[in-house]
Amino acid sequence: MRDYLSSEVRNVTVLGHTGVGKTAVLESMLYFTKASERFGVTSEGSSLIDYDPEEIKRGLSVYATLVPIEWKECKINFIDTPGYLDFVRGAEAGIAVGDSALIVVDAKDAVQPGTQRAWEIAEQHGIPTIFFINKLDEENTSFDTAYHALRDEFGKAIIPFEVPIVENDKIIGSINILRNKAWYYEGPLADPNHAQPVPEDMEDVVNEYRNQIAEAIAMSDDDLMEKYFSGEEFSESELTRGVRLGVRNGEIRPVFSGSATHTIGIERLMDLIVKYFPTYGEHGSVVVTDAETNELVELETNEKESLCAQVFKTIVDPFVGRISYIKVLSGVLNSDSTVYNTRKDQLEKISTIFIVKGKHQTAVGKLFTGDIGAVVKLQCTQTNDTLCDKGKHYLADPIPFSEPMLGMAVYPKSKNDEDKMSSALARMIEEDPTLRLENNKETNQIILYGVGDQHIEVVLNKLLAKYKVEVRLETPKVPYRETIRKKATGEGRHKKQSGGHGQFGHVFIDYEPNPDEDEMVFEEKVFGGAVPRQYFPAVETGLRECMEHGILAGYKVVNVKATLFDGKYHDVDSSEMAFKLAARLSYKDGMAKAQPILLEPIVDIKVKVPDEFTGTIIGDFNKRRGSIIGMDLVDGYQEITAQVPLAEVQKYPIDLRAMTQGRGVYTQKFNRYDPVPASLAEKIIAQHKQEEE
């Protein structure tokens, strides 16, 4: 593969619902361009793109994969992204480095939740978009039905550029709307080099679609608009120029169709991408931040500019080490060079640069502006880091990855697993920005957070396969807390006589609610030396240790003020340990009389869903003991704000997906602690006693 300049490179992110054939479209391109000797199938383990054991087992993409295709003296870097929601980080990384989007849809069901999500992503990033209606060779499919479903859902910008010619439920050719010509794949008229007239029975449909294109491109240029309203026909060159403008500004979203498995429509799809999608160099400039001055800097998107490159994906291999996937935003990345990592404030040595094609890598000497490749064995560089020339301090905007919300407590299955678990999980988190690890000191659990249950399952399988670490999962314990509702006095008297010195400590302590402070507040108001001052710290230490384990269910005690006001001591037998033990006895006595109660964490949740799911979400929150705080219309979605007990939403990512067909997203954060209802508190306390026994 030769070197390609920014004026020859197109970066295209492939999006769509899971199972629509995104990977198959790219496998078809590889096979058609002879970059692959066979048409790979994921489930058979023959795919060049989906080669990970988890992808083969599931028969779908789990990770974003780079698939460069050379076509018509250009290089198209396709980023194949997973359609399944649990593996959203692949789509997020892919859309961050892609400059255009190819949305693949299923001919039988064009508008699925993944299609809508792909459209929203493309709209949000304002990138040119092409639709490809796949699987038209299957029974009971119709191009017109699929196309009109897309147009009804996404608007008038959705316009077909090529429509299939179907005979006896079989695609035998296609019609190019712009050129008003037909090409046949089968039959007596089949000749890829010679166009044929449009079939008479399809002329009306083709004219309708051609008028849609003419109307759309007229809106993109004043001269074309004047010609359109005067009733003149556009020339082919004017149509081409207008379409290029329309695709770039989003006024036109071309629709192509075919069958990936039969390589139908694939050649013309690549032609369309090369002809109408912008090259990376056409951006003109990219804006980054100078970390030294904190000012925005505009870099030209060409090879003469200073180097600025961003890492968008990291793989940590136990044998190879760290593999960093990089997009060059400006300048040239050279092998055997030294670059500066701005975020880490360290120099990195670039040894070999690779062009990655699925599971294959090819070493190259340089990576030019706009191109995407990989570098191995960088020492400190991680995902979202920026590499630049020495002396520069550029920072590219970080890729915003989804916040993981599904938490599971993770335990090693054996002592051997325990020794390796922490380091293995740390490497997994370095690879995956949508993973998070939290050590909860209140529940003494290590919590692994992921996007969904399938995401976490893949992580566990990978832990076992790559690092030979086996773990088990549990639903995390809710970090309940305990407090008191009234003031009470506790007496603690510790007396023990043995052969030598005995042990003696006697204290009286008041316990009262203190809502202003989470941690226990300790005071002493001892008069007349009833308890010598040197024993005050021992009493406080004993109480603080007790406050870590409440008397109801063993949870941390908060919002309590403890005041030592009286006691007794012995000149010989009293000691710090005796008064510490006396404080413990006082704690048990006093707290039991102060009306102890359980508290539960309440979280703020913001859910964004399409309007049709609003009632379902509100009703569900009511069942979860939640309260609705407000509703707002945000970017066409209903944003519902609620406060809900944490215990009721521990599996909410899975439940929300089921309730909204995968179209709902949410965030949550801790708000406060509230008393647990008496009926639930009894169950929690009973469960604690059962566990103790």
PDB file of C-alpha atoms in Angstrom, residues 241-509:
ATOM      1  CA  ARG A 241     -21.282  19.902  -8.523  1.00  0.00           C
ATOM      2  CA  GLY A 242     -24.604  20.447  -6.757  1.00  0.00           C
ATOM      3  CA  VAL A 243     -24.563  16.995  -5.188  1.00  0.00           C
ATOM      4  CA  ARG A 244     -21.009  17.498  -3.898  1.00  0.00           C
ATOM      5  CA  LEU A 245     -22.119  20.702  -2.184  1.00  0.00           C
ATOM      6  CA  GLY A 246     -25.352  19.159  -0.922  1.00  0.00           C
ATOM      7  CA  VAL A 247     -23.655  16.080   0.546  1.00  0.00           C
ATOM      8  CA  ARG A 248     -21.051  18.211   2.311  1.00  0.00           C
ATOM      9  CA  ASN A 249     -23.564  20.599   3.910  1.00  0.00           C
ATOM     10  CA  GLY A 250     -26.057  17.869   4.819  1.00  0.00           C
ATOM     11  CA  GLU A 251     -28.802  18.982   2.417  1.00  0.00           C
ATOM     12  CA  ILE A 252     -28.467  15.653   0.581  1.00  0.00           C
ATOM     13  CA  ARG A 253     -28.075  12.209   2.179  1.00  0.00           C
ATOM     14  CA  PRO A 254     -27.713   9.791  -0.765  1.00  0.00           C
ATOM     15  CA  VAL A 255     -29.288   6.336  -0.599  1.00  0.00           C
ATOM     16  CA  PHE A 256     -27.693   3.360  -2.316  1.00  0.00           C
ATOM     17  CA  SER A 257     -28.730  -0.275  -2.164  1.00  0.00           C
ATOM     18  CA  GLY A 258     -27.630  -3.809  -2.877  1.00  0.00           C
ATOM     19  CA  SER A 259     -26.466  -7.002  -1.240  1.00  0.00           C
ATOM     20  CA  ALA A 260     -23.121  -7.290   0.529  1.00  0.00           C
ATOM     21  CA  THR A 261     -23.075 -11.086   0.403  1.00  0.00           C
ATOM     22  CA  HIS A 262     -23.547 -11.060  -3.401  1.00  0.00           C
ATOM     23  CA  THR A 263     -21.335  -7.966  -3.984  1.00  0.00           C
ATOM     24  CA  ILE A 264     -24.300  -6.156  -5.533  1.00  0.00           C
ATOM     25  CA  GLY A 265     -24.036  -2.351  -5.430  1.00  0.00           C
ATOM     26  CA  ILE A 266     -20.626  -2.447  -3.716  1.00  0.00           C
ATOM     27  CA  GLU A 267     -18.588  -1.058  -6.633  1.00  0.00           C
ATOM     28  CA  ARG A 268     -20.959   1.862  -7.159  1.00  0.00           C
ATOM     29  CA  LEU A 269     -21.065   2.548  -3.404  1.00  0.00           C
ATOM     30  CA  MET A 270     -17.272   2.956  -3.390  1.00  0.00           C
ATOM     31  CA  ASP A 271     -17.547   5.186  -6.464  1.00  0.00           C
ATOM     32  CA  LEU A 272     -20.102   7.347  -4.657  1.00  0.00           C
ATOM     33  CA  ILE A 273     -17.897   7.668  -1.560  1.00  0.00           C
ATOM     34  CA  VAL A 274     -14.833   8.698  -3.578  1.00  0.00           C
ATOM     35  CA  LYS A 275     -16.836  11.104  -5.740  1.00  0.00           C
ATOM     36  CA  TYR A 276     -18.951  12.872  -3.131  1.00  0.00           C
ATOM     37  CA  PHE A 277     -17.446  12.428   0.334  1.00  0.00           C
ATOM     38  CA  PRO A 278     -14.855  15.092   1.236  1.00  0.00           C
ATOM     39  CA  THR A 279     -11.189  14.237   1.709  1.00  0.00           C
ATOM     40  CA  TYR A 280      -9.611  14.965   5.090  1.00  0.00           C
ATOM     41  CA  GLY A 281      -7.568  17.776   3.524  1.00  0.00           C
ATOM     42  CA  GLU A 282     -10.758  19.618   2.540  1.00  0.00           C
ATOM     43  CA  HIS A 283     -11.298  20.486   6.209  1.00  0.00           C
ATOM     44  CA  GLY A 284      -8.656  23.159   5.692  1.00  0.00           C
ATOM     45  CA  SER A 285      -7.844  23.374   9.383  1.00  0.00           C
ATOM     46  CA  VAL A 286      -8.308  21.685  12.741  1.00  0.00           C
ATOM     47  CA  VAL A 287      -8.567  23.534  16.067  1.00  0.00           C
ATOM     48  CA  VAL A 288      -6.508  22.340  19.038  1.00  0.00           C
ATOM     49  CA  THR A 289      -5.475  23.891  22.360  1.00  0.00           C
ATOM     50  CA  ASP A 290      -1.986  25.074  23.252  1.00  0.00           C
ATOM     51  CA  ALA A 291      -1.476  23.589  26.705  1.00  0.00           C
ATOM     52  CA  GLU A 292       1.090  26.235  27.659  1.00  0.00           C
ATOM     53  CA  THR A 293      -1.016  29.305  26.862  1.00  0.00           C
ATOM     54  CA  ASN A 294      -4.450  27.633  27.056  1.00  0.00           C
ATOM     55  CA  GLU A 295      -5.290  29.359  23.760  1.00  0.00           C
ATOM     56  CA  LEU A 296      -6.918  27.798  20.710  1.00  0.00           C
ATOM     57  CA  VAL A 297      -4.598  27.106  17.786  1.00  0.00           C
ATOM     58  CA  GLU A 298      -5.675  26.534  14.178  1.00  0.00           C
ATOM     59  CA  LEU A 299      -3.554  23.954  12.350  1.00  0.00           C
ATOM     60  CA  GLU A 300      -3.749  23.427   8.606  1.00  0.00           C
ATOM     61  CA  THR A 301      -4.786  19.934   7.538  1.00  0.00           C
ATOM     62  CA  ASN A 302      -1.806  19.282   5.297  1.00  0.00           C
ATOM     63  CA  GLU A 303       1.616  17.690   5.404  1.00  0.00           C
ATOM     64  CA  LYS A 304       3.545  20.971   5.720  1.00  0.00           C
ATOM     65  CA  GLU A 305       2.002  21.767   9.115  1.00  0.00           C
ATOM     66  CA  SER A 306       3.504  20.796  12.493  1.00  0.00           C
ATOM     67  CA  LEU A 307       2.678  17.291  13.669  1.00  0.00           C
ATOM     68  CA  CYS A 308      -0.446  16.785  15.762  1.00  0.00           C
ATOM     69  CA  ALA A 309      -1.853  13.270  16.203  1.00  0.00           C
ATOM     70  CA  GLN A 310      -4.471  11.801  18.531  1.00  0.00           C
ATOM     71  CA  VAL A 311      -4.681   8.301  20.028  1.00  0.00           C
ATOM     72  CA  PHE A 312      -8.271   7.056  19.749  1.00  0.00           C
ATOM     73  CA  LYS A 313      -7.892   3.395  20.692  1.00  0.00           C
ATOM     74  CA  THR A 314      -5.499   1.341  22.816  1.00  0.00           C
ATOM     75  CA  ILE A 315      -4.919  -2.412  22.935  1.00  0.00           C
ATOM     76  CA  VAL A 316      -2.804  -3.918  25.710  1.00  0.00           C
ATOM     77  CA  ASP A 317      -1.420  -7.241  24.549  1.00  0.00           C
ATOM     78  CA  PRO A 318       0.299  -9.477  27.144  1.00  0.00           C
ATOM     79  CA  PHE A 319       2.990 -10.386  24.573  1.00  0.00           C
ATOM     80  CA  VAL A 320       3.271  -7.381  22.212  1.00  0.00           C
ATOM     81  CA  GLY A 321       2.615  -4.658  24.781  1.00  0.00           C
ATOM     82  CA  ARG A 322       0.637  -1.484  24.163  1.00  0.00           C
ATOM     83  CA  ILE A 323      -0.735  -0.895  20.639  1.00  0.00           C
ATOM     84  CA  SER A 324      -1.870   2.702  20.045  1.00  0.00           C
ATOM     85  CA  TYR A 325      -4.227   3.546  17.173  1.00  0.00           C
ATOM     86  CA  ILE A 326      -3.532   7.059  15.902  1.00  0.00           C
ATOM     87  CA  LYS A 327      -5.103   9.577  13.558  1.00  0.00           C
ATOM     88  CA  VAL A 328      -2.759  12.253  12.196  1.00  0.00           C
ATOM     89  CA  LEU A 329      -4.597  15.580  12.459  1.00  0.00           C
ATOM     90  CA  SER A 330      -1.798  17.599  10.827  1.00  0.00           C
ATOM     91  CA  GLY A 331       1.775  17.149   9.649  1.00  0.00           C
ATOM     92  CA  VAL A 332       3.577  13.827   9.206  1.00  0.00           C
ATOM     93  CA  LEU A 333       4.271  11.083  11.759  1.00  0.00           C
ATOM     94  CA  ASN A 334       7.630   9.453  11.009  1.00  0.00           C
ATOM     95  CA  SER A 335       8.983   6.140  12.241  1.00  0.00           C
ATOM     96  CA  ASP A 336      12.236   6.265  14.236  1.00  0.00           C
ATOM     97  CA  SER A 337      11.296   9.720  15.528  1.00  0.00           C
ATOM     98  CA  THR A 338      10.695  11.278  18.944  1.00  0.00           C
ATOM     99  CA  VAL A 339       7.418  13.046  19.694  1.00  0.00           C
ATOM    100  CA  TYR A 340       5.993  14.868  22.690  1.00  0.00           C
ATOM    101  CA  ASN A 341       2.958  13.613  24.619  1.00  0.00           C
ATOM    102  CA  THR A 342       1.348  16.824  25.831  1.00  0.00           C
ATOM    103  CA  ARG A 343      -1.072  15.326  28.319  1.00  0.00           C
ATOM    104  CA  LYS A 344       1.600  13.178  29.998  1.00  0.00           C
ATOM    105  CA  ASP A 345       4.374  15.801  29.550  1.00  0.00           C
ATOM    106  CA  GLN A 346       6.766  13.125  28.326  1.00  0.00           C
ATOM    107  CA  LEU A 347       8.693  12.300  25.174  1.00  0.00           C
ATOM    108  CA  GLU A 348       7.820   9.121  23.295  1.00  0.00           C
ATOM    109  CA  LYS A 349       9.942   7.179  20.840  1.00  0.00           C
ATOM    110  CA  ILE A 350       8.117   6.171  17.651  1.00  0.00           C
ATOM    111  CA  SER A 351       9.670   2.966  16.365  1.00  0.00           C
ATOM    112  CA  THR A 352       7.567   1.259  13.692  1.00  0.00           C
ATOM    113  CA  ILE A 353       4.311   2.597  12.254  1.00  0.00           C
ATOM    114  CA  PHE A 354       1.721   0.150  10.953  1.00  0.00           C
ATOM    115  CA  ILE A 355      -1.180   0.385   8.552  1.00  0.00           C
ATOM    116  CA  VAL A 356      -3.868  -1.824  10.081  1.00  0.00           C
ATOM    117  CA  LYS A 357      -6.323  -3.775   7.931  1.00  0.00           C
ATOM    118  CA  GLY A 358      -8.501  -5.799  10.279  1.00  0.00           C
ATOM    119  CA  LYS A 359      -6.228  -8.415  11.821  1.00  0.00           C
ATOM    120  CA  HIS A 360      -3.351  -7.698   9.416  1.00  0.00           C
ATOM    121  CA  GLN A 361      -0.646  -5.070   9.927  1.00  0.00           C
ATOM    122  CA  THR A 362       1.796  -3.648   7.380  1.00  0.00           C
ATOM    123  CA  ALA A 363       4.830  -1.622   8.450  1.00  0.00           C
ATOM    124  CA  VAL A 364       5.211   1.797   6.825  1.00  0.00           C
ATOM    125  CA  GLY A 365       7.761   4.581   7.184  1.00  0.00           C
ATOM    126  CA  LYS A 366       5.339   7.492   7.510  1.00  0.00           C
ATOM    127  CA  LEU A 367       1.755   8.403   8.235  1.00  0.00           C
ATOM    128  CA  PHE A 368       0.555  11.539   6.453  1.00  0.00           C
ATOM    129  CA  THR A 369      -2.095  14.070   7.457  1.00  0.00           C
ATOM    130  CA  GLY A 370      -5.563  12.569   7.756  1.00  0.00           C
ATOM    131  CA  ASP A 371      -4.357   8.981   7.687  1.00  0.00           C
ATOM    132  CA  ILE A 372      -4.930   6.407  10.425  1.00  0.00           C
ATOM    133  CA  GLY A 373      -2.509   3.744  11.651  1.00  0.00           C
ATOM    134  CA  ALA A 374      -0.973   2.193  14.747  1.00  0.00           C
ATOM    135  CA  VAL A 375       2.219   2.406  16.796  1.00  0.00           C
ATOM    136  CA  VAL A 376       3.468  -0.248  19.229  1.00  0.00           C
ATOM    137  CA  LYS A 377       5.247  -0.094  22.583  1.00  0.00           C
ATOM    138  CA  LEU A 378       4.669   3.528  23.537  1.00  0.00           C
ATOM    139  CA  GLN A 379       5.640   3.863  27.187  1.00  0.00           C
ATOM    140  CA  CYS A 380       3.056   6.220  28.676  1.00  0.00           C
ATOM    141  CA  THR A 381       0.625   7.121  25.882  1.00  0.00           C
ATOM    142  CA  GLN A 382      -3.025   6.190  26.357  1.00  0.00           C
ATOM    143  CA  THR A 383      -6.355   6.770  24.623  1.00  0.00           C
ATOM    144  CA  ASN A 384      -7.139  10.484  24.129  1.00  0.00           C
ATOM    145  CA  ASP A 385      -3.494  11.548  24.420  1.00  0.00           C
ATOM    146  CA  THR A 386      -2.082  13.974  21.845  1.00  0.00           C
ATOM    147  CA  LEU A 387       1.336  13.533  20.208  1.00  0.00           C
ATOM    148  CA  CYS A 388       3.122  16.461  18.573  1.00  0.00           C
ATOM    149  CA  ASP A 389       6.542  17.752  17.561  1.00  0.00           C
ATOM    150  CA  LYS A 390       9.039  18.485  20.314  1.00  0.00           C
ATOM    151  CA  GLY A 391       8.652  22.092  21.396  1.00  0.00           C
ATOM    152  CA  LYS A 392       4.899  22.096  20.680  1.00  0.00           C
ATOM    153  CA  HIS A 393       2.188  21.598  23.307  1.00  0.00           C
ATOM    154  CA  TYR A 394      -0.924  20.806  21.289  1.00  0.00           C
ATOM    155  CA  LEU A 395      -3.958  19.158  22.878  1.00  0.00           C
ATOM    156  CA  ALA A 396      -6.780  17.763  20.737  1.00  0.00           C
ATOM    157  CA  ASP A 397     -10.278  17.696  22.201  1.00  0.00           C
ATOM    158  CA  PRO A 398     -10.724  14.402  24.080  1.00  0.00           C
ATOM    159  CA  ILE A 399     -13.195  11.858  22.740  1.00  0.00           C
ATOM    160  CA  PRO A 400     -16.255  11.863  25.040  1.00  0.00           C
ATOM    161  CA  PHE A 401     -16.863   8.236  25.984  1.00  0.00           C
ATOM    162  CA  SER A 402     -20.038   6.990  27.686  1.00  0.00           C
ATOM    163  CA  GLU A 403     -20.031   6.853  31.474  1.00  0.00           C
ATOM    164  CA  PRO A 404     -20.432   3.214  32.627  1.00  0.00           C
ATOM    165  CA  MET A 405     -23.463   2.824  34.908  1.00  0.00           C
ATOM    166  CA  LEU A 406     -23.924  -0.918  35.484  1.00  0.00           C
ATOM    167  CA  GLY A 407     -21.883  -1.957  38.516  1.00  0.00           C
ATOM    168  CA  MET A 408     -21.065  -5.500  39.629  1.00  0.00           C
ATOM    169  CA  ALA A 409     -18.997  -6.593  42.616  1.00  0.00           C
ATOM    170  CA  VAL A 410     -16.066  -8.669  41.392  1.00  0.00           C
ATOM    171  CA  TYR A 411     -14.306 -11.396  43.415  1.00  0.00           C
ATOM    172  CA  PRO A 412     -11.352 -13.615  42.468  1.00  0.00           C
ATOM    173  CA  LYS A 413     -12.217 -17.313  42.343  1.00  0.00           C
ATOM    174  CA  SER A 414      -8.934 -18.433  43.896  1.00  0.00           C
ATOM    175  CA  LYS A 415      -5.835 -17.122  45.672  1.00  0.00           C
ATOM    176  CA  ASN A 416      -3.929 -17.316  42.402  1.00  0.00           C
ATOM    177  CA  ASP A 417      -6.613 -15.187  40.707  1.00  0.00           C
ATOM    178  CA  GLU A 418      -6.517 -12.710  43.591  1.00  0.00           C
ATOM    179  CA  ASP A 419      -2.819 -12.018  43.027  1.00  0.00           C
ATOM    180  CA  LYS A 420      -3.332 -11.223  39.326  1.00  0.00           C
ATOM    181  CA  MET A 421      -6.829  -9.675  39.284  1.00  0.00           C
ATOM    182  CA  SER A 422      -5.950  -6.052  40.053  1.00  0.00           C
ATOM    183  CA  SER A 423      -3.220  -5.697  37.430  1.00  0.00           C
ATOM    184  CA  ALA A 424      -5.301  -7.499  34.786  1.00  0.00           C
ATOM    185  CA  LEU A 425      -8.314  -5.258  35.420  1.00  0.00           C
ATOM    186  CA  ALA A 426      -6.067  -2.181  35.265  1.00  0.00           C
ATOM    187  CA  ARG A 427      -4.934  -3.228  31.780  1.00  0.00           C
ATOM    188  CA  MET A 428      -8.517  -3.841  30.703  1.00  0.00           C
ATOM    189  CA  ILE A 429      -9.506  -0.354  31.864  1.00  0.00           C
ATOM    190  CA  GLU A 430      -6.574   1.154  29.974  1.00  0.00           C
ATOM    191  CA  GLU A 431      -7.968  -0.478  26.824  1.00  0.00           C
ATOM    192  CA  ASP A 432     -11.594   0.421  27.469  1.00  0.00           C
ATOM    193  CA  PRO A 433     -12.584   3.963  28.532  1.00  0.00           C
ATOM    194  CA  THR A 434     -16.148   2.739  29.178  1.00  0.00           C
ATOM    195  CA  LEU A 435     -14.938   0.572  32.063  1.00  0.00           C
ATOM    196  CA  ARG A 436     -14.425   1.855  35.592  1.00  0.00           C
ATOM    197  CA  LEU A 437     -13.192   0.228  38.805  1.00  0.00           C
ATOM    198  CA  GLU A 438     -14.146   1.446  42.260  1.00  0.00           C
ATOM    199  CA  ASN A 439     -12.993   0.215  45.658  1.00  0.00           C
ATOM    200  CA  ASN A 440     -15.960   0.790  47.982  1.00  0.00           C
ATOM    201  CA  LYS A 441     -14.546   0.976  51.499  1.00  0.00           C
ATOM    202  CA  GLU A 442     -17.986   1.008  53.139  1.00  0.00           C
ATOM    203  CA  THR A 443     -19.039  -2.338  51.663  1.00  0.00           C
ATOM    204  CA  ASN A 444     -15.487  -3.719  51.245  1.00  0.00           C
ATOM    205  CA  GLN A 445     -16.212  -4.585  47.625  1.00  0.00           C
ATOM    206  CA  ILE A 446     -14.418  -3.934  44.349  1.00  0.00           C
ATOM    207  CA  ILE A 447     -17.056  -2.704  41.886  1.00  0.00           C
ATOM    208  CA  LEU A 448     -16.560  -3.081  38.137  1.00  0.00           C
ATOM    209  CA  TYR A 449     -18.705  -0.663  36.124  1.00  0.00           C
ATOM    210  CA  GLY A 450     -19.589  -1.318  32.484  1.00  0.00           C
ATOM    211  CA  VAL A 451     -22.122  -0.177  29.888  1.00  0.00           C
ATOM    212  CA  GLY A 452     -24.272  -3.313  30.125  1.00  0.00           C
ATOM    213  CA  ASP A 453     -24.312  -6.977  31.075  1.00  0.00           C
ATOM    214  CA  GLN A 454     -22.908  -8.135  27.713  1.00  0.00           C
ATOM    215  CA  HIS A 455     -20.091  -5.615  28.011  1.00  0.00           C
ATOM    216  CA  ILE A 456     -19.102  -6.954  31.432  1.00  0.00           C
ATOM    217  CA  GLU A 457     -19.420 -10.560  30.212  1.00  0.00           C
ATOM    218  CA  VAL A 458     -16.959  -9.843  27.402  1.00  0.00           C
ATOM    219  CA  VAL A 459     -14.557  -8.299  29.921  1.00  0.00           C
ATOM    220  CA  LEU A 460     -14.683 -11.411  32.126  1.00  0.00           C
ATOM    221  CA  ASN A 461     -14.138 -13.717  29.155  1.00  0.00           C
ATOM    222  CA  LYS A 462     -11.182 -11.605  28.077  1.00  0.00           C
ATOM    223  CA  LEU A 463      -9.724 -11.653  31.599  1.00  0.00           C
ATOM    224  CA  LEU A 464      -9.718 -15.432  31.480  1.00  0.00           C
ATOM    225  CA  ALA A 465      -8.473 -15.763  27.890  1.00  0.00           C
ATOM    226  CA  LYS A 466      -5.722 -13.106  27.953  1.00  0.00           C
ATOM    227  CA  TYR A 467      -4.632 -12.972  31.586  1.00  0.00           C
ATOM    228  CA  LYS A 468      -5.747 -16.378  32.929  1.00  0.00           C
ATOM    229  CA  VAL A 469      -7.747 -14.666  35.686  1.00  0.00           C
ATOM    230  CA  GLU A 470     -11.105 -16.144  36.696  1.00  0.00           C
ATOM    231  CA  VAL A 471     -13.568 -14.063  38.712  1.00  0.00           C
ATOM    232  CA  ARG A 472     -17.171 -14.206  39.866  1.00  0.00           C
ATOM    233  CA  LEU A 473     -19.738 -11.420  40.059  1.00  0.00           C
ATOM    234  CA  GLU A 474     -22.337 -10.370  42.596  1.00  0.00           C
ATOM    235  CA  THR A 475     -24.839  -7.559  42.735  1.00  0.00           C
ATOM    236  CA  PRO A 476     -23.094  -4.861  44.782  1.00  0.00           C
ATOM    237  CA  LYS A 477     -24.205  -4.257  48.341  1.00  0.00           C
ATOM    238  CA  VAL A 478     -26.057  -1.002  48.789  1.00  0.00           C
ATOM    239  CA  PRO A 479     -23.949   1.247  51.060  1.00  0.00           C
ATOM    240  CA  TYR A 480     -26.671   1.876  53.606  1.00  0.00           C
ATOM    241  CA  ARG A 481     -25.833   3.961  56.656  1.00  0.00           C
ATOM    242  CA  GLU A 482     -27.172   4.248  60.185  1.00  0.00           C
ATOM    243  CA  THR A 483     -27.960   7.190  62.431  1.00  0.00           C
ATOM    244  CA  ILE A 484     -30.071   8.074  65.484  1.00  0.00           C
ATOM    245  CA  ARG A 485     -33.183  10.197  65.965  1.00  0.00           C
ATOM    246  CA  LYS A 486     -32.999  11.221  69.641  1.00  0.00           C
ATOM    247  CA  LYS A 487     -30.519  11.924  72.414  1.00  0.00           C
ATOM    248  CA  ALA A 488     -29.559   9.124  74.807  1.00  0.00           C
ATOM    249  CA  THR A 489     -26.892   8.383  77.391  1.00  0.00           C
ATOM    250  CA  GLY A 490     -24.753   5.270  77.256  1.00  0.00           C
ATOM    251  CA  GLU A 491     -22.773   3.864  80.161  1.00  0.00           C
ATOM    252  CA  GLY A 492     -19.715   1.733  79.647  1.00  0.00           C
ATOM    253  CA  ARG A 493     -17.888   0.049  82.497  1.00  0.00           C
ATOM    254  CA  HIS A 494     -14.955  -2.235  81.799  1.00  0.00           C
ATOM    255  CA  LYS A 495     -13.455  -4.051  84.783  1.00  0.00           C
ATOM    256  CA  LYS A 496     -11.221  -7.080  84.648  1.00  0.00           C
ATOM    257  CA  GLN A 497      -9.080  -8.461  87.461  1.00  0.00           C
ATOM    258  CA  SER A 498      -6.152 -10.771  86.767  1.00  0.00           C
ATOM    259  CA  GLY A 499      -3.101 -11.843  88.768  1.00  0.00           C
ATOM    260  CA  GLY A 500      -1.218  -8.546  88.325  1.00  0.00           C
ATOM    261  CA  HIS A 501      -2.612  -5.155  87.368  1.00  0.00           C
ATOM    262  CA  GLY A 502      -6.313  -5.205  86.535  1.00  0.00           C
ATOM    263  CA  GLN A 503      -8.179  -3.218  83.874  1.00  0.00           C
ATOM    264  CA  PHE A 504     -10.630  -0.512  84.754  1.00  0.00           C
ATOM    265  CA  GLY A 505     -12.446   2.176  82.775  1.00  0.00           C
ATOM    266  CA  HIS A 506     -15.852   3.708  83.302  1.00  0.00           C
ATOM    267  CA  VAL A 507     -17.506   6.332  81.043  1.00  0.00           C
ATOM    268  CA  PHE A 508     -20.823   8.081  80.525  1.00  0.00           C
ATOM    269  CA  ILE A 509     -21.386   9.417  76.993  1.00  0.00           C
TER     270      ILE A 509
END
